[in-house]
Short mmCIF file of C-alpha atoms and ligand atoms in Angstrom, two decimals:
data_model
loop_
_atom_site.label_atom_id
_atom_site.label_comp_id
_atom_site.label_asym_id
_atom_site.label_seq_id
_atom_site.Cartn_x
_atom_site.Cartn_y
_atom_site.Cartn_z
CA MET A 285 20.25 9.90 15.11
CA ILE A 286 17.97 12.46 16.69
CA PRO A 287 14.59 10.85 17.29
CA SER A 288 11.87 12.35 15.11
CA PRO A 289 8.91 14.08 16.76
CA LEU A 290 6.81 11.87 14.49
CA ARG A 291 6.60 8.13 14.44
CA LEU A 292 4.70 5.35 12.74
CA ARG A 293 3.96 2.42 14.99
CA LEU A 294 3.95 -0.66 12.78
CA ASP A 295 2.38 -3.82 14.15
CA SER A 296 4.32 -6.92 13.03
CA ASP A 297 1.75 -9.34 14.42
CA ALA A 298 -1.08 -7.55 12.63
CA LEU A 299 0.85 -7.65 9.35
CA THR A 300 1.55 -11.37 9.54
CA ALA A 301 -1.97 -12.11 10.81
CA ASN A 302 -3.42 -10.24 7.83
CA TRP A 303 -1.22 -12.24 5.46
CA ARG A 304 -2.36 -15.49 7.09
CA THR A 305 -6.00 -14.41 6.75
CA LEU A 306 -5.48 -13.61 3.06
CA ALA A 307 -3.59 -16.87 2.53
CA ALA A 308 -6.49 -18.79 4.09
CA MET A 309 -8.99 -16.87 1.93
CA SER A 310 -6.84 -17.77 -1.11
CA GLY A 311 -7.61 -21.46 -0.53
CA SER A 312 -5.14 -23.76 -2.27
CA ALA A 313 -3.51 -20.86 -4.17
CA ALA A 314 -0.22 -19.50 -2.89
CA CYS A 315 -0.47 -16.01 -1.37
CA GLY A 316 2.15 -13.43 -2.33
CA ALA A 317 2.53 -9.79 -1.30
CA ALA A 318 2.64 -6.50 -3.18
CA VAL A 319 5.46 -4.44 -1.65
CA LYS A 320 5.72 -1.71 -4.29
CA ALA A 321 6.05 1.94 -3.23
CA ASP A 322 8.39 0.83 -0.43
CA GLY A 323 5.91 -1.62 1.02
CA TYR A 324 3.02 0.87 0.67
CA GLY A 325 5.11 3.28 2.71
CA LEU A 326 5.91 0.97 5.64
CA GLY A 327 9.40 0.02 4.40
CA ALA A 328 9.66 -2.81 1.86
CA ARG A 329 12.58 -4.63 3.46
CA ASP A 330 10.97 -4.74 6.86
CA VAL A 331 7.70 -5.98 5.35
CA VAL A 332 9.43 -8.64 3.24
CA ARG A 333 11.38 -9.99 6.20
CA ARG A 334 8.26 -10.36 8.31
CA LEU A 335 6.15 -11.91 5.57
CA ALA A 336 8.93 -14.24 4.41
CA GLY A 337 9.15 -15.38 8.03
CA ALA A 338 5.42 -16.14 7.94
CA GLY A 339 5.82 -18.21 4.76
CA CYS A 340 5.25 -15.74 1.92
CA ARG A 341 7.36 -16.59 -1.13
CA ASP A 342 6.29 -14.20 -3.93
CA PHE A 343 6.74 -10.44 -3.81
CA PHE A 344 5.71 -7.74 -6.28
CA VAL A 345 7.33 -4.34 -6.84
CA ALA A 346 6.80 -1.70 -9.54
CA THR A 347 10.34 -0.93 -10.71
CA TRP A 348 13.81 -2.43 -10.91
CA ARG A 349 15.09 0.10 -8.43
CA GLU A 350 12.55 -1.24 -5.96
CA ALA A 351 13.58 -4.81 -6.80
CA LEU A 352 17.29 -4.16 -6.29
CA ALA A 353 16.56 -2.64 -2.88
CA LEU A 354 15.41 -6.16 -1.91
CA ALA A 355 18.42 -7.93 -3.44
CA GLU A 356 19.70 -9.17 -0.08
CA GLU A 357 16.40 -10.70 0.98
CA ASP A 358 16.68 -13.97 -0.97
CA VAL A 359 13.02 -14.01 -2.05
CA ALA A 360 11.37 -14.14 -5.49
CA VAL A 361 10.49 -10.67 -6.75
CA SER A 362 8.40 -9.77 -9.81
CA VAL A 363 8.73 -6.30 -11.34
CA LEU A 364 5.24 -5.25 -12.38
CA HIS A 365 6.31 -2.55 -14.83
CA GLY A 366 8.32 -4.96 -16.95
CA VAL A 367 11.66 -4.12 -18.46
CA ARG A 368 12.87 -0.98 -20.26
CA ASP A 369 16.14 -0.74 -22.19
CA ALA A 370 17.61 1.09 -19.22
CA ASP A 371 16.67 -1.82 -16.92
CA LEU A 372 18.25 -4.57 -19.01
CA PRO A 373 21.75 -4.71 -17.50
CA ALA A 374 20.35 -4.94 -13.98
CA ALA A 375 17.54 -7.25 -15.06
CA LEU A 376 19.86 -9.74 -16.75
CA ALA A 377 22.23 -9.76 -13.77
CA ALA A 378 19.62 -10.06 -11.02
CA ARG A 379 18.98 -13.34 -9.29
CA ASN A 380 15.44 -14.25 -8.18
CA VAL A 381 13.93 -11.20 -9.91
CA ARG A 382 11.67 -11.48 -12.95
CA PRO A 383 10.13 -8.81 -15.15
CA VAL A 384 6.38 -8.92 -15.66
CA LEU A 385 6.42 -8.38 -19.42
CA SER A 386 3.36 -6.43 -20.46
CA SER A 387 3.83 -5.20 -24.04
CA VAL A 388 4.85 -6.68 -27.38
CA GLN A 389 7.95 -4.51 -27.29
CA GLN A 390 8.97 -5.71 -23.82
CA ILE A 391 8.58 -9.31 -24.92
CA ARG A 392 10.75 -8.68 -27.97
CA ARG A 393 13.33 -6.86 -25.83
CA TRP A 394 13.50 -9.74 -23.32
CA ARG A 395 13.79 -12.39 -26.02
CA GLU A 396 16.52 -10.50 -27.92
CA ALA A 397 18.50 -9.94 -24.72
CA GLY A 398 18.37 -13.66 -23.96
CA GLY A 399 16.52 -13.06 -20.71
CA GLY A 400 15.57 -16.03 -18.54
CA ALA A 401 12.42 -16.77 -16.60
CA CYS A 402 9.78 -14.04 -16.76
CA ASP A 403 6.19 -13.30 -15.88
CA VAL A 404 3.66 -11.95 -18.37
CA MET A 405 0.71 -9.59 -17.84
CA VAL A 406 -2.35 -10.02 -20.04
CA ASP A 407 -4.98 -7.28 -20.24
CA THR A 408 -8.46 -8.69 -19.75
CA GLY A 409 -10.38 -5.44 -19.62
CA MET A 410 -8.61 -2.78 -17.58
CA ASN A 411 -6.69 -1.23 -20.48
CA ARG A 412 -3.74 -0.41 -18.30
CA LEU A 413 -0.75 -2.75 -18.65
CA GLY A 414 -0.75 -6.05 -20.52
CA ILE A 415 -0.72 -7.78 -23.88
CA ARG A 416 -3.98 -8.73 -25.62
CA PRO A 417 -5.41 -12.23 -25.27
CA GLU A 418 -5.55 -12.31 -29.11
CA ASP A 419 -1.77 -11.91 -29.20
CA VAL A 420 -1.43 -14.89 -26.86
CA ALA A 421 -3.65 -16.92 -29.19
CA ALA A 422 -1.52 -15.78 -32.15
CA GLY A 423 1.60 -17.25 -30.55
CA LEU A 424 3.31 -14.13 -29.16
CA LEU A 425 4.46 -16.04 -26.08
CA ASP A 426 5.50 -19.27 -27.78
CA GLY A 427 8.78 -20.57 -26.45
CA LEU A 428 9.01 -17.98 -23.66
CA GLY A 429 9.91 -19.40 -20.20
CA ILE A 430 6.97 -18.03 -18.24
CA GLU A 431 6.76 -18.54 -14.50
CA THR A 432 3.49 -16.68 -13.84
CA LEU A 433 0.84 -15.49 -16.27
CA MET A 434 -1.06 -12.58 -14.71
CA SER A 435 -3.95 -10.30 -15.26
CA HIS A 436 -5.35 -7.51 -13.08
CA LEU A 437 -8.94 -6.76 -12.08
CA ALA A 438 -10.21 -3.24 -12.76
CA SER A 439 -13.10 -3.16 -10.28
CA ALA A 440 -12.58 -5.98 -7.79
CA ASP A 441 -13.76 -3.71 -4.96
CA GLU A 442 -17.18 -3.39 -6.62
CA ASP A 443 -19.85 -5.94 -7.43
CA VAL A 444 -19.92 -5.50 -11.21
CA PRO A 445 -20.26 -7.92 -14.15
CA LEU A 446 -16.76 -7.01 -15.40
CA ASN A 447 -15.23 -9.12 -12.60
CA ALA A 448 -16.67 -12.39 -13.88
CA LEU A 449 -15.93 -11.37 -17.46
CA GLN A 450 -12.25 -10.72 -16.68
CA CYS A 451 -12.09 -13.99 -14.76
CA GLU A 452 -13.52 -15.90 -17.74
CA ARG A 453 -11.20 -14.24 -20.24
CA PHE A 454 -8.24 -15.09 -18.03
CA ALA A 455 -9.33 -18.66 -17.38
CA ALA A 456 -9.60 -19.16 -21.14
CA LEU A 457 -5.81 -18.77 -21.32
CA ARG A 458 -5.21 -21.76 -19.06
CA GLY A 459 -2.94 -24.25 -20.79
CA ARG A 460 -2.29 -21.88 -23.70
CA THR A 461 1.12 -20.49 -22.70
CA GLY A 462 3.23 -23.01 -20.82
CA ALA A 463 3.14 -20.69 -17.78
CA ARG A 464 3.78 -22.61 -14.57
CA ARG A 465 1.20 -20.59 -12.63
CA MET A 466 -1.64 -18.14 -13.16
CA SER A 467 -2.45 -15.13 -10.96
CA LEU A 468 -5.38 -12.69 -11.09
CA ALA A 469 -6.48 -11.48 -7.66
CA ASN A 470 -5.28 -8.44 -5.72
CA SER A 471 -6.67 -7.95 -2.18
CA ALA A 472 -10.21 -7.18 -3.28
CA GLY A 473 -10.05 -9.98 -5.86
CA ILE A 474 -9.41 -12.50 -3.07
CA GLY A 475 -12.75 -11.44 -1.59
CA LEU A 476 -14.56 -12.37 -4.82
CA GLY A 477 -14.20 -16.07 -4.13
CA ALA A 478 -12.29 -19.21 -5.00
CA ASP A 479 -12.70 -18.83 -8.79
CA TYR A 480 -10.51 -15.77 -8.70
CA ALA A 481 -7.56 -17.24 -6.78
CA PHE A 482 -6.03 -19.40 -9.57
CA ASP A 483 -2.51 -20.47 -8.42
CA LEU A 484 -1.22 -17.31 -6.77
CA THR A 485 -2.82 -14.20 -5.23
CA ARG A 486 -1.19 -10.76 -4.99
CA PRO A 487 -2.66 -8.81 -2.07
CA GLY A 488 -1.30 -5.41 -1.10
CA ILE A 489 -3.62 -3.01 0.70
CA ALA A 490 -5.32 -5.61 2.93
CA LEU A 491 -1.93 -6.74 4.26
CA TYR A 492 -1.42 -3.23 5.57
CA GLY A 493 -4.82 -2.80 7.21
CA GLY A 494 -6.98 -1.83 4.23
CA VAL A 495 -10.53 -3.15 3.97
CA PRO A 496 -11.15 -3.15 0.22
CA SER A 497 -14.64 -4.65 0.23
CA PRO A 498 -17.29 -5.93 2.66
CA ALA A 499 -15.84 -9.46 2.37
CA PHE A 500 -12.96 -8.31 4.59
CA GLU A 501 -14.89 -6.50 7.31
CA GLY A 502 -13.86 -7.62 10.79
CA ARG A 503 -11.06 -9.80 9.40
CA ILE A 504 -8.24 -7.30 8.83
CA ALA A 505 -6.21 -5.72 11.63
CA GLN A 506 -4.82 -2.18 11.65
CA VAL A 507 -1.05 -2.20 11.02
CA VAL A 508 -0.06 1.48 10.73
CA THR A 509 -0.61 4.03 13.51
CA PRO A 510 0.91 7.53 13.30
CA GLN A 511 1.92 9.30 16.51
CA ALA A 512 3.00 12.91 16.94
CA GLN A 513 4.62 14.83 19.74
CA ILE A 514 3.12 17.97 21.26
CA LEU A 515 5.28 21.06 20.62
CA GLN A 516 3.30 23.34 22.84
CA ARG A 517 0.04 23.69 24.74
CA ARG A 518 -1.78 27.00 24.87
CA LEU A 519 -5.02 28.71 25.80
CA VAL A 520 -7.08 30.23 23.01
CA PRO A 521 -9.39 32.85 24.52
CA ALA A 522 -13.03 32.82 23.46
CA GLY A 523 -13.52 34.62 20.16
CA GLN A 524 -9.99 34.07 18.84
CA GLY A 525 -9.05 31.89 15.86
CA VAL A 526 -6.38 29.25 15.24
CA GLY A 527 -3.99 28.63 12.36
CA TYR A 528 -3.83 29.93 8.80
CA ASN A 529 -6.81 32.09 7.93
CA LEU A 530 -8.21 31.45 11.41
CA THR A 531 -10.71 28.97 9.97
CA TRP A 532 -11.69 27.83 13.47
CA THR A 533 -12.80 30.20 16.20
CA ALA A 534 -12.99 29.33 19.90
CA THR A 535 -16.57 29.74 21.13
CA ALA A 536 -15.28 29.48 24.73
CA ASP A 537 -11.78 29.61 26.23
CA THR A 538 -10.15 26.48 24.76
CA GLU A 539 -6.95 24.58 25.53
CA ILE A 540 -5.23 23.44 22.36
CA ALA A 541 -2.00 21.60 21.60
CA ILE A 542 0.18 22.06 18.53
CA LEU A 543 1.45 18.82 16.98
CA ASN A 544 4.56 18.26 14.96
CA LEU A 545 2.57 16.95 11.98
CA GLY A 546 1.38 18.47 8.74
CA TYR A 547 0.58 18.00 5.10
CA ALA A 548 4.28 17.60 4.23
CA ASP A 549 4.06 14.37 6.27
CA GLY A 550 1.03 13.16 4.33
CA TYR A 551 -1.47 14.48 6.87
CA LEU A 552 -3.28 16.43 4.18
CA ARG A 553 -5.42 19.54 4.50
CA CYS A 554 -8.60 17.50 4.19
CA PHE A 555 -8.08 16.65 7.87
CA SER A 556 -8.58 20.33 8.77
CA GLY A 557 -11.44 20.43 11.25
CA ARG A 558 -12.09 16.70 10.65
CA GLY A 559 -9.13 14.66 11.88
CA LEU A 560 -8.85 13.16 15.33
CA ALA A 561 -6.04 12.38 17.74
CA ARG A 562 -6.23 10.42 20.99
CA SER A 563 -4.31 10.62 24.22
CA ALA A 564 -2.60 7.52 25.60
CA ASP A 565 -5.71 6.82 27.68
CA GLY A 566 -8.01 7.16 24.69
CA VAL A 567 -9.47 10.67 25.12
CA ALA A 568 -10.63 12.07 21.76
CA LEU A 569 -8.79 15.24 20.69
CA PRO A 570 -10.30 16.78 17.51
CA VAL A 571 -8.22 18.68 14.97
CA VAL A 572 -9.12 22.38 14.98
CA GLY A 573 -8.39 24.85 12.21
CA ARG A 574 -6.35 24.26 9.11
CA VAL A 575 -3.60 21.64 8.86
CA SER A 576 -0.40 23.42 7.87
CA MET A 577 2.79 22.09 6.30
CA ASP A 578 4.43 20.93 9.53
CA LEU A 579 1.89 21.67 12.25
CA THR A 580 -1.63 20.68 13.30
CA ALA A 581 -3.69 21.99 16.23
CA ILE A 582 -5.91 19.77 18.38
CA ASP A 583 -8.41 20.59 21.11
CA VAL A 584 -7.01 19.15 24.36
CA GLY A 585 -9.64 20.57 26.71
CA ALA A 586 -10.68 17.01 27.63
CA ALA A 587 -7.11 15.99 28.52
CA PRO A 588 -5.89 18.42 31.21
CA ASP A 589 -2.67 16.50 31.87
CA LEU A 590 -1.37 16.41 28.29
CA ALA A 591 1.73 18.57 28.11
CA GLU A 592 4.51 19.70 25.83
CA GLY A 593 6.61 16.66 24.83
CA ASP A 594 3.79 14.15 25.27
CA TRP A 595 2.79 11.90 22.38
CA VAL A 596 -0.67 11.55 20.92
CA THR A 597 -1.95 8.90 18.54
CA ILE A 598 -3.58 9.95 15.27
CA ALA A 599 -6.82 8.12 14.42
CA TYR A 600 -5.83 6.20 11.28
CA ASP A 601 -8.01 3.12 10.91
CA LEU A 602 -7.91 2.98 7.11
CA PRO A 603 -11.57 2.49 6.13
CA ALA A 604 -12.86 4.95 8.75
CA THR A 605 -10.19 7.53 7.96
CA SER A 606 -10.90 7.19 4.26
CA ALA A 607 -14.57 7.95 4.94
CA VAL A 608 -13.66 11.01 7.04
CA SER A 609 -11.05 12.44 4.67
CA GLY A 610 -12.23 11.46 1.21
CA LEU A 611 -8.76 10.00 0.53
CA SER A 612 -8.46 6.41 -0.61
CA GLN A 613 -7.04 3.86 1.82
CA TYR A 614 -4.09 3.54 -0.57
CA GLU A 615 -3.38 7.28 -0.54
CA LEU A 616 -3.62 7.31 3.26
CA ILE A 617 -0.74 4.89 3.81
CA THR A 618 1.48 5.47 0.78
CA GLY A 619 1.46 9.23 1.46
CA LEU A 620 2.99 9.06 4.95
CA GLY A 621 6.29 10.85 4.63
CA ALA A 622 9.98 10.38 5.36
CA ARG A 623 9.91 12.41 8.58
CA PHE A 624 8.22 9.58 10.47
CA ASP A 625 10.47 7.22 12.39
CA ARG A 626 9.14 3.79 11.46
CA ILE A 627 9.02 1.67 14.59
CA TRP A 628 8.05 -1.99 14.39
CA ASP A 629 6.39 -3.43 17.47
C1 PLP B 759 -0.74 -3.04 -6.67
C2 PLP B 759 -1.07 -4.30 -7.35
C3 PLP B 759 -1.56 -5.38 -6.62
C4 PLP B 759 -1.99 -5.25 -5.16
O1 PLP B 759 -3.20 -4.55 -5.15
P1 PLP B 759 -4.03 -4.24 -3.80
O2 PLP B 759 -5.28 -3.61 -4.30
O3 PLP B 759 -3.20 -3.30 -3.01
O4 PLP B 759 -4.25 -5.53 -3.12
C5 PLP B 759 -1.70 -6.59 -7.27
N1 PLP B 759 -1.42 -6.71 -8.60
C6 PLP B 759 -0.98 -5.68 -9.35
C7 PLP B 759 -0.71 -5.88 -10.77
C8 PLP B 759 -0.81 -4.44 -8.74
O5 PLP B 759 -0.39 -3.41 -9.49
#
């Protein structure tokens, strides 16, 4: 295969170190991993292999297609979006994969199909997926073989009273369902403290370098680093503009480089005039002008030796880049496109 002029450097040690940090913060609870959206864009299989090697046993995806892509990994997978009619044949045949049933209809469907072990999502205040606690009290789950009873926090990244309220509503279900384990916390939820860990935590973003709340500052390592190759270097004479609509004008003669990177790769237009690349020796190279579909210009005046064919590193520390771009840390990593070669170090 022809090497791509774009690559994502993926740091295996940082990924496993982040999981170990989250596992330690989870106390006596087991620590799983959310690997939906193809492992937040890193590649689910590669993430699962590394985390399984570190001791992770519970993985979460969104859909059955995502679950089946992990069929050869021999790990327990929970499908967060439950089970539709169209999923049933695959769901009944799959080994080590459970639906997370989240509606009355899904529970009926699973029972009628004679499905085996399952997980169940209860809504404790987010009004997204999940059955009502009242339905649990009324016996909806009676006789169901539940491995993990779950709920999901709406605002775990904020210090709001809803967190404790959701935690209380969830804790009130303890012993009411025959579930073997209970699970509430995503990454940010782990940072809320031991009460939120229950038996199993489900971090995603923090595994991949996200810092969801101040509780994680200084504890999470960057995992994903985009790099792009220089297609050409050129001089822009003073007074001339660069890129679509010439939104940037050189105030003095300026050396720029054109990178093989654009919004079709997930490097969105909000980085126009705001993004930053670095040379191998760390010189800052600001994005100038508008990001286009496949191309981005950077000012390389401070790096006289950078030439066509050289690689530069795109600044992509998730919390800092989120602040610069206005994109969420989740959007920043899940949006990185298929044109990147994903290279694990
Ligand atoms: C995505 C997801 C997670 C992981 O969330 P992060 O914020 O990425 O840690 C956990 N639980 C559920 C139900 C999810 O949908």
